[in-house]
Amino acid sequence: MEIIYVYTRKRSEFGRPCSFSDRPAMVNVDIPPDPSMASNFVLRNPVDSSVQHTSDMSAHEVNTEWVEVESRGINHVEGGWPKDINPQEMEQTIRFRKKVEKDENYVNTIMHLGTLMEHCVKQNNAINIYEEYFGEEDTAEVEDEPPSAKTINVISKLTSFFDVLLPKRDPNVTKRTATHLSWHPDTCRKLAVAYSSLEFQQNAKDMSFDSYIWDLENSNKPELVLKPSSPLVSLEYNPKDSHILVGGCYNGQMAYWDTRKGGLPVEVSTVEVSHRDPVYGAIWLQSKTGTECFSASTDGQVLWWDIRKLSEPTESLVLDITRKGLLENALGAISLEFEPTMPTKFMVGTEQGIIIACNRKAKTPPEKITTTYSSHIGPVYALARNPFYPKVFLSVGDWTARIWSEETKESPIMWTKCHLSYLTDGCWSTVRPSVFFTTRSDGTLDVWDFLFKQNDPSLSLKVCNEPLSSLRLQDNGCIVGCGSKLGTVTLLEISSGLCTLQRNEKNLATAMFERETKREKILEARHREMRLKERARSEGQATEVEETLLEDPQEVLDRARREFFEVIEAEMQRRTRAEAQGLLGKVKDHMAEEVATQEEESQLPKDKEEEEEEEKE
């Protein structure tokens, strides 16, 4: 390497502070350009390059093994009955008891077991191992707890990695409404959901017909996919056989599934004998076979079925409130209610806002429609009887929820305030007689406790941003499922204060229902009396008008002239009497003035005499 220039400095100047000064620039080195080196350069367009110094990051995922949980328990029931005998049927149990008591070994067995049972009874009487020592304190804590609810699960199927971050909805690309929910009758781990698009003529070509049964312990994917011939609008578990489900389709057909046989329906009703519109309600009946159900649709019919033979309905009823049985006059059913403790009665909510109470065991079809209630302005989306007071039922429609009594036909005994958004569904609490739930089209769940507050709900919870479409409560009353328009199924756990029976609550609810029913009866009687008076008055006026029209015109003219002169004469007499009374009053006033003047004149001499006597004294 060739040294071109050398900088020199004395050693004594090493480390000395620099002394800067202001002076012109000085050229130390001048390197002239070399034209011969120009051929070695390559011209390029301007190039932008950026350099960023960041630490390298890597994403790692770890998924632990799935813990298999197995639930085991003991259920104590009235045992000893053979499988072919239903313990709830009184006749069968009595017949079986008589048969057993005739057995020779019966007495010997009872005598042998008597000693052992006596020993156990004495042990139980000695000490109560189930006694609660702090029940009052627990109750006080429940009462002081504010109403609340928390989301415990959102059911969906994970179709991609991003579904972990996004809200969980219907697994299909085209979102459908969760139209109906049904809990498994034996365990609370499974939930059957019917998915369907109820928007008229909005079904896409690639829209799925599937509905699903979800396992809440593994909600990433459905446990079973139900594949109907048409989208399901309603879906219900059989309370006697948890493997059987019945569903009502969008095209009016009825189908039933056996989960042990897969997702395809076991049998489907034919189109010719089915409903003509979507089946909005399908409910199982209390029967010995456990295979009977009935359905309602907006075509104005209620049909009874036996799933062992879905080729035709066993019975039908046309919802014609004129009781003529004409299908063109029938009201479309959009909700259905049945209480097992009242096996012959059921209720139907219609699109026209009328509730129809029916009795299946009536002799003729017109007699089956017993009562109608003019309940709401729009469709009645939900009907539910109070599980503690079956004569009291809840209806949900338009902007209000209303509580009715069978004893009052014209108006509800209680109702909620008018909300700003439409109400879509509702149900009673299974453990508290004064609590019920409603859903709204703005995605809000309302919990009402009318013993605590009547004007506003005890708890309002924003579940989602889309409208809520369906609602179903578990039998324990602690977990409620809400289905939305986009297929989201949200499970919420209610606070213990709203799902624990309070002290003296049944008596207070009974008193409130009776008081409000009595008040409505008094108002109905008063309104009925006023209507009768108005009708009598209108009929009397109509009779007078008819008599007037039947009279001779000359007679009517003579009577009018006579009445006119009578009025004139009465007016003249009244004026004459008034003038006479006026003159008499003036005479009396004049005489009173004269009397007063005379008294004053007679009083003056007496006053002068008294003054003179006083002066003399």
PDB file of C-alpha atoms in Angstrom, residues 98-107:
ATOM      1  CA  LYS A  98    -101.907 -57.508  43.590  1.00  0.00           C
ATOM      2  CA  LYS A  99    -100.071 -60.105  41.532  1.00  0.00           C
ATOM      3  CA  VAL A 100     -96.966 -59.952  43.762  1.00  0.00           C
ATOM      4  CA  GLU A 101     -98.930 -60.062  47.012  1.00  0.00           C
ATOM      5  CA  LYS A 102    -100.462 -63.386  45.988  1.00  0.00           C
ATOM      6  CA  ASP A 103     -96.995 -64.934  45.727  1.00  0.00           C
ATOM      7  CA  GLU A 104     -96.058 -67.374  48.537  1.00  0.00           C
ATOM      8  CA  ASN A 105     -92.561 -65.947  49.010  1.00  0.00           C
ATOM      9  CA  TYR A 106     -93.894 -62.408  49.459  1.00  0.00           C
ATOM     10  CA  VAL A 107     -94.741 -62.731  53.194  1.00  0.00           C
TER      11      VAL A 107
END
